[in-house]
Coordinates of C-alpha atoms in Angstrom, one line a residue:
X1 CA -203.8 83.9 144.5
X2 CA -207.0 81.9 143.7
X3 CA -206.6 78.9 141.4
X4 CA -207.1 79.5 137.6
X5 CA -210.1 77.7 136.1
X6 CA -210.0 76.6 132.5
X7 CA -213.5 76.0 131.0
X8 CA -215.4 76.2 127.8
X9 CA -216.4 79.6 126.4
X10 CA -220.0 80.5 127.0
X11 CA -221.4 83.0 124.5
X12 CA -223.9 84.8 126.8
X13 CA -221.7 84.8 129.8
X14 CA -218.2 85.4 128.3
X15 CA -218.6 87.2 125.0
X16 CA -218.1 90.8 126.2
X17 CA -215.3 90.0 128.5
X18 CA -213.5 87.9 125.9
X19 CA -213.8 90.6 123.3
X20 CA -212.4 93.2 125.8
X21 CA -209.5 90.9 126.5
X22 CA -208.7 90.6 122.9
X23 CA -208.6 94.4 122.6
X24 CA -206.4 94.8 125.6
X25 CA -203.9 92.3 124.2
X26 CA -203.7 94.2 120.9
X27 CA -202.4 97.4 122.5
X28 CA -199.0 98.4 120.9
X29 CA -199.4 95.9 118.1
X30 CA -198.6 97.1 114.6
X31 CA -201.7 95.4 113.2
X32 CA -204.8 95.2 115.3
X33 CA -207.6 92.5 114.8
X34 CA -211.1 93.8 115.2
X35 CA -213.5 90.9 115.8
X36 CA -216.7 93.1 115.6
X37 CA -218.0 91.6 118.8
X38 CA -217.6 87.9 117.8
X39 CA -214.8 86.2 119.7
X40 CA -215.5 83.0 117.7
X41 CA -215.1 84.7 114.3
X42 CA -211.7 83.1 113.5
X43 CA -212.8 79.5 114.1
X44 CA -216.5 79.3 113.5
X45 CA -216.1 78.3 109.8
X46 CA -213.9 75.3 110.7
X47 CA -215.4 71.7 110.7
X48 CA -214.9 71.4 114.4
X49 CA -213.8 74.1 116.9
X50 CA -213.5 75.0 120.5
X51 CA -212.8 78.1 122.5
X52 CA -211.6 78.0 126.1
X53 CA -211.3 80.7 128.8
X54 CA -209.1 81.0 131.8
X55 CA -211.0 82.4 134.8
X56 CA -209.4 83.9 137.9
X57 CA -212.1 84.5 140.5
X58 CA -214.8 85.9 138.4
X59 CA -212.5 87.6 135.8
X60 CA -211.6 86.2 132.4
X61 CA -207.8 86.5 132.1
X62 CA -207.0 84.3 129.1
X63 CA -208.6 82.7 126.0
X64 CA -207.5 80.2 123.4
X65 CA -209.2 78.8 120.2
X66 CA -208.7 75.5 118.4
X67 CA -209.9 73.9 115.3
X68 CA -209.8 70.4 113.9
X69 CA -209.6 69.1 110.3
X70 CA -208.1 66.2 108.3
X71 CA -205.3 67.0 105.9
X72 CA -202.7 65.4 103.7
X73 CA -199.2 65.1 105.3
X74 CA -196.4 63.3 103.7
X75 CA -197.8 60.4 101.8
X76 CA -200.8 59.9 104.1
X77 CA -203.6 61.8 105.8
X78 CA -203.9 62.9 109.4
X79 CA -206.3 64.6 111.8
X80 CA -204.7 67.9 113.0
X81 CA -205.6 70.5 115.5
X82 CA -204.7 74.2 114.9
X83 CA -204.1 76.5 117.9
X84 CA -204.9 80.2 117.4
X85 CA -206.1 83.2 119.3
X86 CA -204.1 82.6 122.4
X87 CA -204.4 85.6 124.7
X88 CA -203.5 86.4 128.3
X89 CA -204.4 89.6 130.1
X90 CA -201.3 91.9 130.3
X91 CA -201.8 92.1 134.0
X92 CA -201.8 88.3 134.5
X93 CA -198.8 87.2 132.4
X94 CA -195.9 85.1 133.7
X95 CA -198.3 83.1 135.8
X96 CA -198.4 80.0 133.7
X97 CA -201.9 80.8 132.3
X98 CA -200.9 80.4 128.7
X99 CA -199.4 77.0 129.4
X100 CA -202.6 75.8 131.1
X101 CA -204.7 77.0 128.2
X102 CA -202.6 75.2 125.6
X103 CA -202.6 72.0 127.7
X104 CA -206.4 72.2 127.9
X105 CA -206.9 72.7 124.2
X106 CA -204.5 69.8 123.5
X107 CA -206.6 67.6 125.8
X108 CA -209.7 68.6 123.7
X109 CA -207.7 67.7 120.6
X110 CA -206.8 64.3 122.0
X111 CA -210.4 63.5 123.0
X112 CA -211.2 64.1 119.3
X113 CA -208.5 61.7 118.0
X114 CA -206.2 64.5 116.8
X115 CA -202.8 63.2 115.9
X116 CA -200.8 66.5 115.6
X117 CA -201.3 69.9 117.1
X118 CA -199.7 72.9 115.4
X119 CA -199.6 76.7 115.7
X120 CA -198.5 79.7 113.7
X121 CA -196.8 82.9 114.9
X122 CA -194.6 85.6 113.5
X123 CA -190.9 84.8 113.6
X124 CA -190.3 87.8 115.8
X125 CA -192.8 86.7 118.5
X126 CA -190.1 85.2 120.8
X127 CA -192.3 84.8 123.9
X128 CA -194.8 82.7 121.9
X129 CA -192.0 80.7 120.3
X130 CA -190.3 80.0 123.6
X131 CA -193.6 78.9 125.2
X132 CA -194.3 76.3 122.6
X133 CA -190.8 75.1 121.8
X134 CA -189.2 75.2 125.3
X135 CA -192.1 74.5 127.6
X136 CA -194.6 72.6 125.5
X137 CA -192.3 70.5 123.3
X138 CA -193.4 71.8 119.9
X139 CA -190.8 71.7 117.1
X140 CA -190.3 74.3 114.4
X141 CA -191.9 73.0 111.3
X142 CA -192.5 75.3 108.4
X143 CA -191.8 79.0 107.5
X144 CA -194.4 80.3 105.1
X145 CA -194.3 83.9 103.8
X146 CA -197.1 86.3 104.0
X147 CA -197.5 88.6 101.0
X148 CA -199.7 91.7 101.3
X149 CA -200.8 94.1 98.6
X150 CA -202.9 97.2 98.9
X151 CA -206.0 97.9 96.9
X152 CA -205.8 101.0 94.8
X153 CA -208.6 103.4 93.7
X154 CA -208.6 102.3 90.1
X155 CA -208.7 98.9 88.3
X156 CA -205.5 97.4 86.8
X157 CA -205.7 96.6 83.1
X158 CA -205.7 92.9 82.2
X159 CA -203.8 91.8 79.1
X160 CA -206.1 91.4 76.1
X161 CA -204.5 88.0 75.2
X162 CA -205.3 86.4 78.6
X163 CA -208.7 85.1 79.7
X164 CA -209.9 84.6 83.2
X165 CA -212.4 81.7 83.8
X166 CA -214.7 81.4 86.9
X167 CA -214.9 77.7 87.7
X168 CA -217.9 76.1 89.3
X169 CA -217.4 74.5 92.8
X170 CA -217.4 71.0 91.2
X171 CA -214.8 72.1 88.6
X172 CA -212.7 73.7 91.3
X173 CA -212.9 70.7 93.6
X174 CA -211.9 68.4 90.8
X175 CA -209.0 70.6 89.7
X176 CA -207.6 71.0 93.3
X177 CA -207.9 67.3 94.0
X178 CA -206.0 66.5 90.8
X179 CA -203.3 69.1 91.0
X180 CA -202.7 69.8 94.7
X181 CA -203.9 66.8 96.8
X182 CA -200.6 64.9 96.3
X183 CA -198.2 67.9 96.1
X184 CA -199.4 70.5 98.6
X185 CA -198.7 69.9 102.3
X186 CA -201.7 70.3 104.7
X187 CA -204.2 70.0 101.8
X188 CA -207.6 69.7 103.4
X189 CA -209.7 66.6 102.6
X190 CA -212.9 68.8 102.8
X191 CA -211.7 71.2 100.1
X192 CA -215.3 71.1 98.7
X193 CA -216.6 72.4 102.0
X194 CA -214.2 75.4 101.8
X195 CA -215.2 76.1 98.2
X196 CA -218.9 75.9 99.0
X197 CA -218.6 78.3 101.9
X198 CA -220.4 81.6 101.3
X199 CA -217.1 83.4 102.1
X200 CA -215.4 81.8 99.2
X201 CA -216.0 84.2 96.3
X202 CA -214.9 81.9 93.5
X203 CA -212.1 80.0 92.0
X204 CA -210.5 81.5 88.9
X205 CA -208.2 80.2 86.2
X206 CA -206.1 82.3 83.8
X207 CA -204.7 81.1 80.5
X208 CA -204.0 82.6 77.1
X209 CA -207.0 83.1 74.8
X210 CA -205.4 81.2 72.0
X211 CA -205.1 78.1 74.3
X212 CA -208.4 76.7 75.3
X213 CA -209.0 75.6 78.9
X214 CA -208.4 72.9 80.2
X215 CA -205.8 71.9 77.6
X216 CA -203.7 75.2 77.9
X217 CA -200.0 74.7 78.1
X218 CA -199.6 77.5 80.7
X219 CA -202.2 78.4 83.3
X220 CA -202.7 79.4 87.0
X221 CA -205.5 79.0 89.5
X222 CA -206.4 80.7 92.8
X223 CA -209.5 81.0 95.1
X224 CA -210.6 84.1 96.9
X225 CA -211.9 84.2 100.6
X226 CA -213.8 87.3 101.7
X227 CA -212.2 88.0 105.1
X228 CA -214.1 91.3 105.2
X229 CA -217.1 89.4 106.5
X230 CA -215.1 87.5 109.2
X231 CA -213.1 90.2 111.0
X232 CA -211.5 93.5 110.3
X233 CA -208.0 95.0 110.8
X234 CA -206.5 98.4 111.5
X235 CA -203.0 99.7 111.9
X236 CA -201.8 100.2 115.4
X237 CA -198.2 101.2 116.0
X238 CA -196.6 102.1 112.7
X239 CA -193.5 104.0 111.6
X240 CA -193.9 107.8 111.1
X241 CA -192.7 107.5 107.5
X242 CA -195.6 105.2 106.6
X243 CA -198.1 107.8 108.0
X244 CA -196.4 110.5 106.0
X245 CA -196.3 108.4 102.8
X246 CA -200.0 107.6 103.1
X247 CA -201.0 111.2 103.5
X248 CA -198.7 112.4 100.7
X249 CA -199.8 109.8 98.2
X250 CA -203.5 110.4 98.8
X251 CA -203.0 114.2 98.5
X252 CA -201.2 113.7 95.2
X253 CA -204.0 111.5 93.9
X254 CA -206.6 114.1 94.8
X255 CA -204.7 116.9 93.1
X256 CA -203.2 115.0 90.2
X257 CA -205.8 112.2 89.7
X258 CA -205.8 112.1 85.9
X259 CA -202.0 111.7 85.7
X260 CA -201.0 110.2 89.0
X261 CA -200.0 106.6 88.1
X262 CA -198.2 105.4 91.3
X263 CA -200.0 103.1 93.8
X264 CA -201.8 105.1 96.5
X265 CA -201.4 104.0 100.1
X266 CA -205.0 103.4 101.2
X267 CA -206.5 104.5 104.5
X268 CA -205.4 101.7 106.8
X269 CA -205.7 103.8 110.0
X270 CA -209.5 103.2 110.1
X271 CA -211.0 99.7 110.3
X272 CA -210.6 97.8 107.0
X273 CA -211.1 94.4 105.6
X274 CA -209.2 92.2 103.1
X275 CA -209.4 89.4 100.6
X276 CA -207.3 86.3 101.2
X277 CA -205.9 84.3 98.3
X278 CA -205.7 80.5 98.7
X279 CA -205.1 77.4 96.6
X280 CA -202.5 79.2 94.4
X281 CA -201.1 76.8 91.8
X282 CA -199.8 77.0 88.3
X283 CA -198.4 74.9 85.4
X284 CA -196.4 75.6 82.3
X285 CA -193.7 78.1 81.3
X286 CA -195.9 81.2 81.7
X287 CA -197.6 80.2 85.0
X288 CA -196.0 83.2 86.7
X289 CA -197.5 85.6 84.2
X290 CA -200.9 83.9 84.6
X291 CA -200.7 84.2 88.4
X292 CA -199.9 87.9 88.2
X293 CA -202.9 88.4 86.0
X294 CA -205.1 86.5 88.5
X295 CA -203.9 88.7 91.4
X296 CA -204.6 91.8 89.4
X297 CA -208.1 90.4 88.6
X298 CA -208.8 89.9 92.3
X299 CA -207.5 93.5 92.9
X300 CA -210.1 94.7 90.5
X301 CA -212.8 92.7 92.4
X302 CA -211.7 94.4 95.6
X303 CA -211.7 97.9 94.2
X304 CA -215.5 97.6 94.1
X305 CA -215.8 96.7 97.8
X306 CA -215.9 99.6 100.2
X307 CA -214.0 98.0 103.1
X308 CA -211.5 95.9 101.2
X309 CA -208.1 97.7 101.4
X310 CA -205.7 94.7 101.3
X311 CA -205.2 91.4 99.4
X312 CA -203.3 88.8 101.4
X313 CA -201.7 85.5 100.3
X314 CA -199.6 83.0 102.3
X315 CA -197.4 80.6 100.5
X316 CA -194.8 78.0 101.3
X317 CA -191.3 79.5 101.8
X318 CA -190.0 77.5 98.8
X319 CA -193.0 78.2 96.5
X320 CA -191.7 79.7 93.3
X321 CA -195.1 81.5 92.7
X322 CA -194.3 83.8 95.6
X323 CA -192.3 86.1 93.3
X324 CA -195.3 86.5 91.0
X325 CA -197.8 87.6 93.6
X326 CA -197.8 91.4 93.8
X327 CA -196.9 92.7 97.2
X328 CA -195.4 95.6 99.1
X329 CA -192.4 93.9 100.7
X330 CA -190.9 96.9 102.4
X331 CA -194.1 97.7 104.3
X332 CA -196.2 94.6 104.9
X333 CA -194.7 91.3 104.1
X334 CA -193.4 89.0 106.8
X335 CA -192.6 85.4 107.6
X336 CA -194.6 83.1 109.8
X337 CA -193.3 80.2 111.8
X338 CA -195.3 77.0 112.2
X339 CA -194.6 74.7 115.1
X340 CA -195.9 71.2 115.5
X341 CA -196.3 68.5 118.1
X342 CA -197.3 64.9 117.9
X343 CA -200.1 63.9 120.3
X344 CA -201.3 60.5 121.4
X345 CA -198.2 58.7 122.7
X346 CA -198.6 55.6 124.8
X347 CA -199.8 56.2 128.3
X348 CA -200.6 59.8 127.5
X349 CA -196.9 60.6 126.7
X350 CA -195.9 62.7 123.7
X351 CA -195.5 60.8 120.5
X352 CA -192.4 61.2 118.3
X353 CA -192.4 63.8 115.6
X354 CA -192.9 62.0 112.3
X355 CA -190.2 61.9 109.6
X356 CA -192.3 64.0 107.2
X357 CA -192.3 66.9 109.6
X358 CA -188.5 66.7 109.8
X359 CA -188.0 66.5 106.1
X360 CA -187.4 69.5 103.8
X361 CA -190.7 71.2 103.0
X362 CA -192.4 70.5 99.7
X363 CA -192.8 73.5 97.3
X364 CA -196.5 74.0 98.0
X365 CA -198.2 74.6 101.4
X366 CA -202.0 74.8 101.5
X367 CA -203.0 77.6 103.9
X368 CA -206.6 77.1 105.0
X369 CA -208.6 80.4 104.8
X370 CA -210.8 79.3 107.7
X371 CA -207.7 79.5 110.0
X372 CA -206.6 83.1 109.5

């Protein structure tokens, strides 16, 4: 067999082949990512990013993406590299190609002074977990939970005694730096850059009308990322009962529209988009209620958007706000597994995993919307 060459992705030369490879690797998956012809869509909003391809002869047989940012970890800050979009052609697996791709992106990380590399995968993805933990010396790090809610056909009523305020970028930046910079793990130092991005639809605060902001005793905040403009999704392999439920609920709504009050399962079998909630935080005894109001407010935003069929949030496994974020647990929600590795040991060796990575996770984990 010819040697495998790892090189940088070339848009004109590799775009079509990389897109076709992504599609071939999604066969059989319950949730399929549709990049809309842009293999860089999942990283191009990051401060620094790279995409590498594995070439065998003249054929692209593997790809990997990586991004770099500076975040708060423990009581200090660190430059971290995130690995995502690792794909190897189904016909060329078990040849060590994934291992070579990860090593190559780690080398790029190191050349850019990255201190830690990390990745995220579903807890059920054993081949990926075994590759990173058994062969590449990553350690299991955090287990955030992914909460997914569907978007209905009609708006949800907002309590009349609660007000929702749309913060300016400067106000949102100040609030996040004050409330989450010291408490949320992986809080990005360029939070202002995220909030200023055109894909960020706004930062919203909810509090009671009889308590003026920002002196309210109970309040919640979140920001909304328009993932509809980044990539799309569609359901692949799904249980038969979900298909039946979707058809039945939509039939009932069409026949009994005035009195049908249950949530309708949207059309997820065609290509659809979603809104991502990030920067979720609350204070006071009624913060849970305020967070639920904000999630319903975002739902009403999504109702007006043709392709937005889901609202997704990812929170730390110990975040108490998770129980106040509306979601369909029995169909969609799942747990992620983050694995981490320290780079930059002496003589090129692996550095020791820091104590903060071994410690119990803090309640809040900031999930960067640019790294979905």
